[in-house]
XYZ file of C-alpha atoms in Angstrom:
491
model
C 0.000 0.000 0.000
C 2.974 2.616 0.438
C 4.157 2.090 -3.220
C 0.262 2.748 -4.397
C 0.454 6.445 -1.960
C 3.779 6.950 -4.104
C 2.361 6.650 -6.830
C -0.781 9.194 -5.974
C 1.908 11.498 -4.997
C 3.508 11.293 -8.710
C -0.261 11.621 -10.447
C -0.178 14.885 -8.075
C 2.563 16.251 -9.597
C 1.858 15.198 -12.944
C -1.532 16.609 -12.949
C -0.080 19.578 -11.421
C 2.412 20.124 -14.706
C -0.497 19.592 -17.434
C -2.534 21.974 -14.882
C 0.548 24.879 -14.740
C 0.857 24.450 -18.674
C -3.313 25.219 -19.383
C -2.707 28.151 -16.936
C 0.458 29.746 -18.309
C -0.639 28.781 -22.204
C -4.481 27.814 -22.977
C -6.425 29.097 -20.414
C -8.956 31.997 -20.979
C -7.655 31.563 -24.797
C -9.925 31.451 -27.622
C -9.310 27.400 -28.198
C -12.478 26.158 -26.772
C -12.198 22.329 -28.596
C -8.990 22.027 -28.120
C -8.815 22.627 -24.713
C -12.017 20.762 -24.025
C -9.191 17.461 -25.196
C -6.390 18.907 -23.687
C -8.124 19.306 -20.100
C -9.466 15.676 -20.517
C -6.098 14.273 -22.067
C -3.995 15.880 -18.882
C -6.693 13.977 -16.919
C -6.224 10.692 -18.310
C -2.731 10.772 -18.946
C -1.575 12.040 -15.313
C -2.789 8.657 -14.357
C -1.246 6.612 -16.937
C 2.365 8.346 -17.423
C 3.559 7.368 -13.677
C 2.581 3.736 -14.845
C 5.101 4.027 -17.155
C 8.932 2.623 -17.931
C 11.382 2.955 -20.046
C 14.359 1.436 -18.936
C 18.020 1.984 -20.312
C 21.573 1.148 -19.479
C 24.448 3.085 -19.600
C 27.930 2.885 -18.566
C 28.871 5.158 -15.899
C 32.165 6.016 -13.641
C 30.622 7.956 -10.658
C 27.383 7.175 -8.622
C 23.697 8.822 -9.499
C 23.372 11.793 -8.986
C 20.752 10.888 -6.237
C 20.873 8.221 -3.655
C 17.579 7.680 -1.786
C 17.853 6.547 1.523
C 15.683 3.621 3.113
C 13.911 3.160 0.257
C 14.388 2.787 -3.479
C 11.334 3.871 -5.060
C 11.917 2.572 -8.833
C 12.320 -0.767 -7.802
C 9.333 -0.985 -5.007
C 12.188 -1.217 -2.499
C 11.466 0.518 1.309
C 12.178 0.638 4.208
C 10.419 -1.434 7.334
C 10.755 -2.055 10.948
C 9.597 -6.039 11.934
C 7.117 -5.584 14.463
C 4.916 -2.772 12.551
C 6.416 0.623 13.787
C 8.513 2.910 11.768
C 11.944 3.846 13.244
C 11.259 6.806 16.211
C 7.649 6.043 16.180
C 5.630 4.498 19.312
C 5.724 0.595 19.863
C 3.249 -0.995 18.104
C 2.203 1.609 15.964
C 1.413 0.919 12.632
C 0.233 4.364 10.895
C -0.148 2.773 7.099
C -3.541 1.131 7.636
C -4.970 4.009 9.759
C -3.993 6.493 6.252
C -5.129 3.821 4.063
C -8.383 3.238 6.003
C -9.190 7.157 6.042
C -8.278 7.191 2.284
C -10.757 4.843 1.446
C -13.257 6.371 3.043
C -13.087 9.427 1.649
C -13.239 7.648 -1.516
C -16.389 5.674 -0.968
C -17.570 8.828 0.289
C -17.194 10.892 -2.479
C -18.740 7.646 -4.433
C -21.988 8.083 -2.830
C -21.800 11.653 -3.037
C -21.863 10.666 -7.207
C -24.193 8.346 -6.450
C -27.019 10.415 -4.738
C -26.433 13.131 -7.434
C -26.952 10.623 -9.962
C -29.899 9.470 -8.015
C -31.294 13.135 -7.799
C -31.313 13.137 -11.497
C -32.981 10.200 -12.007
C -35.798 11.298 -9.551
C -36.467 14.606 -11.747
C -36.395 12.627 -15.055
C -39.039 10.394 -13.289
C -41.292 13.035 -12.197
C -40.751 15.843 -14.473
C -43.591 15.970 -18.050
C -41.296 15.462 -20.737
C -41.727 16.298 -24.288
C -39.761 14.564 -27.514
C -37.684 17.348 -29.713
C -36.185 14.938 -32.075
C -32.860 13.210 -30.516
C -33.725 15.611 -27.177
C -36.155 15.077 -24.247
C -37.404 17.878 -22.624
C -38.042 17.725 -18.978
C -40.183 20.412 -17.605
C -39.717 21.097 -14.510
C -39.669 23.783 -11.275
C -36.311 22.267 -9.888
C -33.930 24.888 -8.315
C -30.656 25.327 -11.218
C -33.116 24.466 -14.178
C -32.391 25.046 -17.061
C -29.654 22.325 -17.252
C -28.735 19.467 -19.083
C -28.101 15.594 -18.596
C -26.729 13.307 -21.540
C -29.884 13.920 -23.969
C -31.940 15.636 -21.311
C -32.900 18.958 -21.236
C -34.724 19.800 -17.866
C -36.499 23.033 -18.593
C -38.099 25.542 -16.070
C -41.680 26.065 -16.727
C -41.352 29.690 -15.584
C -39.039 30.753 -18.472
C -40.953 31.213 -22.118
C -39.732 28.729 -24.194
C -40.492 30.392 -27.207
C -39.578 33.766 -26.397
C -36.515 34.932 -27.992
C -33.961 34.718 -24.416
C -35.625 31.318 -24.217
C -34.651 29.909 -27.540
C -30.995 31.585 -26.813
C -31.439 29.461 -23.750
C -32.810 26.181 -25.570
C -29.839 26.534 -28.066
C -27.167 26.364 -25.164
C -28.454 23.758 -23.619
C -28.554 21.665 -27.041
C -25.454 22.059 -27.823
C -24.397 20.869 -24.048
C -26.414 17.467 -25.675
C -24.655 17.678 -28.779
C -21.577 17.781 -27.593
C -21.741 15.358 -24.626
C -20.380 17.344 -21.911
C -22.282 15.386 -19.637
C -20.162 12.170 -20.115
C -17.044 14.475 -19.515
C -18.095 15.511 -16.102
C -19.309 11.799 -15.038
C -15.239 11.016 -16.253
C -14.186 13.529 -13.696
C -16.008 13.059 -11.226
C -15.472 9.178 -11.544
C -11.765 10.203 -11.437
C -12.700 12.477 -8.076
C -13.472 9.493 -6.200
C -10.048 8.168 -6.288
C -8.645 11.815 -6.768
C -10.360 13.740 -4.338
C -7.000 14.482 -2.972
C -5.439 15.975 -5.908
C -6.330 19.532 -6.029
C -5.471 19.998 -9.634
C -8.318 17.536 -10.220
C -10.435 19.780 -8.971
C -9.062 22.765 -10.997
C -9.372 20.461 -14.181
C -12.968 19.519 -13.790
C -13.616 23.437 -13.149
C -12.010 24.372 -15.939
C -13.248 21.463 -18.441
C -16.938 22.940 -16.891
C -16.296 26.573 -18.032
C -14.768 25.315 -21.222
C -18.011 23.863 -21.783
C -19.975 26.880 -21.085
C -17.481 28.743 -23.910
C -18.631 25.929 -26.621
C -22.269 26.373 -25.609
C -22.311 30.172 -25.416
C -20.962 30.350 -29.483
C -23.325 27.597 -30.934
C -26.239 29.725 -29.040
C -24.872 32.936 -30.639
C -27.344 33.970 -33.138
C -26.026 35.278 -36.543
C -22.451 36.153 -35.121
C -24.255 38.237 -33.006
C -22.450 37.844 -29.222
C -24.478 40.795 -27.418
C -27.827 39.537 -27.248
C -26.307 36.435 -25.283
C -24.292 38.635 -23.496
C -26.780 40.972 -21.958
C -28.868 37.796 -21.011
C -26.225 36.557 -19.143
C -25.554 39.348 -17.611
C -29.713 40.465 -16.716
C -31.084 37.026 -15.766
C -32.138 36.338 -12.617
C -33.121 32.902 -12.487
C -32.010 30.574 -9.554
C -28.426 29.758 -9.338
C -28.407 26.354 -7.282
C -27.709 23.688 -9.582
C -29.504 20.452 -8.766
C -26.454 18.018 -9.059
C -23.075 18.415 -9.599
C -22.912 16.190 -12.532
C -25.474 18.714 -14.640
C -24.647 21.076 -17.381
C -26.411 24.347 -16.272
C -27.298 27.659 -17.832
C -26.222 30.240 -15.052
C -23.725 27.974 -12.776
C -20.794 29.704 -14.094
C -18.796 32.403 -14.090
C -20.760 35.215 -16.076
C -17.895 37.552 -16.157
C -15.526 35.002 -18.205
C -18.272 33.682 -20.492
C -19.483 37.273 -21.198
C -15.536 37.969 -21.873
C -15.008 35.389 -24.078
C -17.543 36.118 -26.348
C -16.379 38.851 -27.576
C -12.327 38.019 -27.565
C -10.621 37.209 -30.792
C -8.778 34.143 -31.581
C -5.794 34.419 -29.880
C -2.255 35.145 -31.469
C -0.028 32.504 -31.537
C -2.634 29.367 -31.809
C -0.479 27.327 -33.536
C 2.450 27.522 -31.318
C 0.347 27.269 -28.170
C -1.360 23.993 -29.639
C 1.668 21.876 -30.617
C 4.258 23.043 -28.112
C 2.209 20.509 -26.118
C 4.071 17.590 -28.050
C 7.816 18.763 -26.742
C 6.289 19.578 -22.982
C 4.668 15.926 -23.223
C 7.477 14.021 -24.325
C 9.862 15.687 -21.089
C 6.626 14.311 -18.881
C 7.039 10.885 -20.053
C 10.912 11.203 -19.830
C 10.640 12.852 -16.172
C 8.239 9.936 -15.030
C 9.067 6.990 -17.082
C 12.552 7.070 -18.288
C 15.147 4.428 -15.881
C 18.538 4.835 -16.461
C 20.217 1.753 -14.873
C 23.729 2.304 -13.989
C 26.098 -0.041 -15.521
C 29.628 1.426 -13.326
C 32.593 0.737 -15.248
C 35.152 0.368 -13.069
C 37.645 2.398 -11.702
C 39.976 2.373 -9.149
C 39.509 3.931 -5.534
C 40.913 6.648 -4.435
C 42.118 5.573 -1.643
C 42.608 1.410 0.112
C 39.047 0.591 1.859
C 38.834 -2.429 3.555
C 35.741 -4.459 3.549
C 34.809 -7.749 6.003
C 32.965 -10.176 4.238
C 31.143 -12.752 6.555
C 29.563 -16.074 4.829
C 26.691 -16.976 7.291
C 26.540 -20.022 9.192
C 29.412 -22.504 8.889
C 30.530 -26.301 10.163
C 27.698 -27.627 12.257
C 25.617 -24.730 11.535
C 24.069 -25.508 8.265
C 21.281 -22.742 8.160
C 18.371 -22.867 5.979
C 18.505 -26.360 3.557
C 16.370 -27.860 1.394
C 17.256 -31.825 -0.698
C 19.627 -29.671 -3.109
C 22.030 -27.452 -0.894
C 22.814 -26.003 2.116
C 22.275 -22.326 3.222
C 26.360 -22.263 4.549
C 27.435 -23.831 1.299
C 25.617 -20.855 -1.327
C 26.534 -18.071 1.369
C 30.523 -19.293 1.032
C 29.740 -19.392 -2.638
C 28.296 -15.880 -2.942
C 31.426 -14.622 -0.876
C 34.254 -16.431 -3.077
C 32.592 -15.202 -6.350
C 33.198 -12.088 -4.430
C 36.372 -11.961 -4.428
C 36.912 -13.760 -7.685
C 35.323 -10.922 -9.419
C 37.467 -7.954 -7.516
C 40.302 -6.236 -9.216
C 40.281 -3.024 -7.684
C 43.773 -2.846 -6.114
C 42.261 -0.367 -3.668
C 39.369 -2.693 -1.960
C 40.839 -5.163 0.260
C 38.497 -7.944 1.002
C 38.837 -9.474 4.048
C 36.572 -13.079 5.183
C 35.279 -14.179 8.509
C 35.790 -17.410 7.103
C 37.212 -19.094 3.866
C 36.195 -22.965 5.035
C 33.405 -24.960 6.227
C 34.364 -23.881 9.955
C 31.537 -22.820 12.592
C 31.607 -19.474 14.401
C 30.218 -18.011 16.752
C 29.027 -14.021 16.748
C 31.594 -12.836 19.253
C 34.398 -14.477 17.383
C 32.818 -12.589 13.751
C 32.462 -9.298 15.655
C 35.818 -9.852 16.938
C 37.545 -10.540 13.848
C 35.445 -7.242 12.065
C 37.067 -5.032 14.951
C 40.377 -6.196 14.513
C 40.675 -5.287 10.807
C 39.641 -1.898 10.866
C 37.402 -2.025 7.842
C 35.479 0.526 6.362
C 32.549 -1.831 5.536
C 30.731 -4.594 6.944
C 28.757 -7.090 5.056
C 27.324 -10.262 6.207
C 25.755 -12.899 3.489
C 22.882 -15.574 4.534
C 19.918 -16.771 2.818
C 16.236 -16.919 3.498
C 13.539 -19.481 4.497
C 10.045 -19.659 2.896
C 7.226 -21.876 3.826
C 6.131 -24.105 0.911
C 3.758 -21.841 -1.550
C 4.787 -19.055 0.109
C 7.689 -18.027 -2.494
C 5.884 -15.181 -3.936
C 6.796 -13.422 -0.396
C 10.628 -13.858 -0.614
C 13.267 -12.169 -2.317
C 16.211 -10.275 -0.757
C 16.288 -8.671 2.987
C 18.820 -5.997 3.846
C 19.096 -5.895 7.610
C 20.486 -2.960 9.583
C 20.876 -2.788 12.941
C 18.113 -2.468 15.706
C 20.016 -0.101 17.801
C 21.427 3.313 17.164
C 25.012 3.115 15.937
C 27.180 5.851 15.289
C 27.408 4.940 11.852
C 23.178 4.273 11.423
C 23.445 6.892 8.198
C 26.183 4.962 6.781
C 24.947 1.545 6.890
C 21.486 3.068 5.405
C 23.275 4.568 2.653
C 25.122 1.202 1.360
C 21.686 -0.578 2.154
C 19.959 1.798 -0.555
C 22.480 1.043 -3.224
C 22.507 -2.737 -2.405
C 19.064 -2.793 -2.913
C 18.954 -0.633 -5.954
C 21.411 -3.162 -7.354
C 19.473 -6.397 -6.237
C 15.948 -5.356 -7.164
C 15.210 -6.810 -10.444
C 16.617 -10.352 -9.691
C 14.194 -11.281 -7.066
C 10.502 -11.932 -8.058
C 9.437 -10.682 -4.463
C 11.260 -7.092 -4.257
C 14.015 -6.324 -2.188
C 13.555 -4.699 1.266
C 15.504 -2.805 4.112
C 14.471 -4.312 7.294
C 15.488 -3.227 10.988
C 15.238 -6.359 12.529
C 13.165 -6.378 15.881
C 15.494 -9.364 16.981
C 19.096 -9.014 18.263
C 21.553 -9.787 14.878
C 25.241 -9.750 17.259
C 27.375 -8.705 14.215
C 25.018 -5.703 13.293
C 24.080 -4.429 16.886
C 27.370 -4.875 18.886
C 29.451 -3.774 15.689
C 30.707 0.060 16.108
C 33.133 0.211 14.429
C 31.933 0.428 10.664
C 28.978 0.747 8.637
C 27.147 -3.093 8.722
C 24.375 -5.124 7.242
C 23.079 -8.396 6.593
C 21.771 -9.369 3.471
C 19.936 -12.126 2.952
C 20.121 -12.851 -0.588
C 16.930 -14.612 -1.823
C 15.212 -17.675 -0.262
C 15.425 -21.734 -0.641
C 12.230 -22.696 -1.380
C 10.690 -26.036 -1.873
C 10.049 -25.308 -5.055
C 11.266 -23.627 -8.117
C 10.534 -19.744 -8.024
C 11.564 -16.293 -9.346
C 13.147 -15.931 -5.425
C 15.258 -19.054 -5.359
C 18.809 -18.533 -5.456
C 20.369 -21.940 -6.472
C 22.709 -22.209 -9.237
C 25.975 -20.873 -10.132
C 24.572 -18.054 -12.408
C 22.394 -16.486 -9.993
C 24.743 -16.546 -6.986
C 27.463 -14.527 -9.674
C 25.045 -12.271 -10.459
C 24.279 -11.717 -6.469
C 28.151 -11.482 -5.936
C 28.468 -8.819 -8.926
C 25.789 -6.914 -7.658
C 27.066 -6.356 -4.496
C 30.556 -5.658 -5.490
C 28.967 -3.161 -7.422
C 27.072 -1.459 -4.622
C 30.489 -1.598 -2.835
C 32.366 0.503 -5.724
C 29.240 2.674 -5.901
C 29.199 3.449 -2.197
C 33.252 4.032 -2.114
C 33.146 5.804 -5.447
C 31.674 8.591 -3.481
C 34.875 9.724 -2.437
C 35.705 10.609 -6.288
């Protein structure tokens, strides 16, 4: 559920953009049909463009440009706490289902709001006397906000002359609200409202794609070219201004002062440029929200020797996890020796806890760590999943449960380890702060640390399962990588 909030966050600011380019280029412009697609396009595509990815690879010497801490958004990595509470919140607390219950309630909320205008509609047509004018029903009816119209409805009020001549201006408004089917536009917006209600660019598109109507309207009801006749009835009518639903077309429920404006403003200079400059703007959208650059580092040496400790989990009578094919001690040596196979940085000095099937215990690891100095810490296990349950594993990055002077550090090389790992697991890649005690993460103070518990053994095959030479050189790669990235800082 956090990854769906990020995404409503990136819908906010890509409605936001299509919203600041209708105010800086379109709005209160002369381009009623255009913007009628535009307003309805920046709708539809500020939900679909965060969807999007286009992923590339490129070689690169230095780190990005932005490292994101605790959680790496692209790749649905984040951050968690086992137990349910976020780090320096109150025990126990768990604030995502409280935010997701109150979203959701809004939403059905603002569903039934829909749905009782709908239903308020539905009454009138039900009541009202109609009359058949060709593809149009007329309603008539005392309602408050009438006139107005609904899909092919036109609710009329009995007070107002039909036939007179401000009455056919009227009728002629209203039928081209049918003809053009604003009505399904506003049911589109306010369908995207009850998801959106949030978004407060929503709310300035639907209130713009409603006066944008009113524009169309107003010139098919011009008679003869004519714009002042309309004008001075809009300006001297009196009839009520309450509309009877929200999802209604009305006469009188907009601004006057902008409709009476734009009837008598010229096309505006510049169409052209203002209509396709849309393309370029559109394209840097999709680039800004889509595009994926994965780093590929070519590498370079350090500036400087760092030393790291690499410590293959388990060991001699301590098989870990294990399953008919292999042992959890076995693939965690494995991972480590590809390690160092792979290294030819002169400047990174790997060091091991252990280079044999030999058992030992945490104090002896931490120990060891201390007594080399290093500048990095990194621990390799594997996971355990129940049977069935393989669609749940994938890669852990542990940190520490306590406070450690070097907290920021160790959360720093978890984000680029799991940047690396996070499209070779079928289950994601997370940074976890265990609620247990892990002895070479929480008594370790000398040097950044984590754990990383690269993929799961399952019981059977899976996108998590790590078995197999291939996948445990990939794992090894990757996290040399995320080692060169996090030292490369120093360049």
């Amino acid at each position: 559920m956090p990854f769906f909030f990020f995404y409503l966050l990136k819908v906010f600011v890509c409605s936001g953009l299509f919203y600041g380019y209708y105010a800086f280029a379109l709005r209160n412009k002369k381009l009623h049909r255009y913007n009628r697609v535009y307003l309805l396009a920046a709708a539809v595509f500020s939900w679909i463009i965060p969807l999007l990815r286009i992923s590339f690879e490129r070689p690169v010497n230095a780190q990005p440009q932005m490292v994101r801490l605790l959680q790496v958004v692209a790749g649905g990595g984040g951050f968690f706490e086992e137990g349910g509470a976020a780090p320096g919140s109150p025990a126990g607390l768990d604030w995502a289902p409280v935010v997701t219950g109150v979203f959701l309630f809004v939403c059905v909320f603002f569903f039934i709001r829909m749905l009782i205008s709908l239903l308020r509609v539905a009454y009138l047509i039900r009541v009202s006397r109609r009359e058949q004018r060709g593809a149009v029903c007329l309603l008539y009816s005392n309602a408050k906000g009438t006139p107005f119209s609904f899909f092919h409805y036109i609710f009329w009020n009995e007070r107002v002359d039909i036939d007179s001549p401000e009455g056919q201006r009227i009728l002629r408004h209203e039928w081209a609200h049918t003809r053009g089917k604003h009505s399904l536009d506003r049911f589109f917006l306010h369908g995207c409202l009850v998801v959106g209600w949030y978004n407060p660019f929503v709310w300035l598109i639907l209130r713009e794609l409603n006066m944008v109507h009113e524009f169309l309207a107003d010139a098919e009801a011009i008679e003869d070219g004519d714009p002042s006749s309309l004008a001075v009835l809009l300006l001297t009518s009196a009839f009520p201004g309450i509309q009877a639903s929200e999802l209604v077309a009305g006469f009188l429920h907009s601004p006057v002062e902008r409709r009476v404006e734009m009837l008598v403003q010229r096309p505006p200079r510049f169409s052209v440029i203002r209509r396709w400059s849309i393309l370029p703007f559109l394209m840097g959208m999709v680039l800004l929200f889509a595009l994926r650059v994965k780093s590929n580092p070519v590498s370079s040496p350090l500036l400087r020797r760092y030393t790291v400790v690499l410590d293959a989990g388990h060991g001699g009578s301590e098989n870990g996890v294990m399953n008919d094919i292999v042992k959890e001690k076995d693939i965690n040596l494995s991972i480590v020796q590809r390690i160092k196979a792979l290294n030819d940085d002169p400047n990174l000095q790997l060091v091991f806890t252990r280079v044999g099937d030999e058992r030992l215990s945490p104090r002896q690891r931490l120990d060891y760590t201390v007594a080399q100095k290093p500048d990095l810490f990194i621990s390799i296990h594997t996971n355990a999943a129940a049977k069935g349950k393989e669609a749940s594993g994938g890669a852990d990055i542990c940190l520490s449960r306590r406070e450690s002077p070097y907290g920021v550090e160790s959360r720093l090389f978890a984000s680029y380890l799991a940047d690396k790992l996070k499209d070779l697991f079928g289950g994601g890649v997370r940074v976890v702060q265990k609620s247990e005690t892990i002895t070479v993460l929480d008594a370790n103070r000398s040097c950044p640390g984590i754990l990383v518990e690269c993929g799961y053994l399952p019981d059977e095959p899976g996108p998590g399962r790590i078995t197999g030479s291939e996948k445990e050189t990939l794992i090894a790669k990757r996290i040399l990588q995320a080692v060169d990235q996090y030292f490369g800082a120093a360049r």
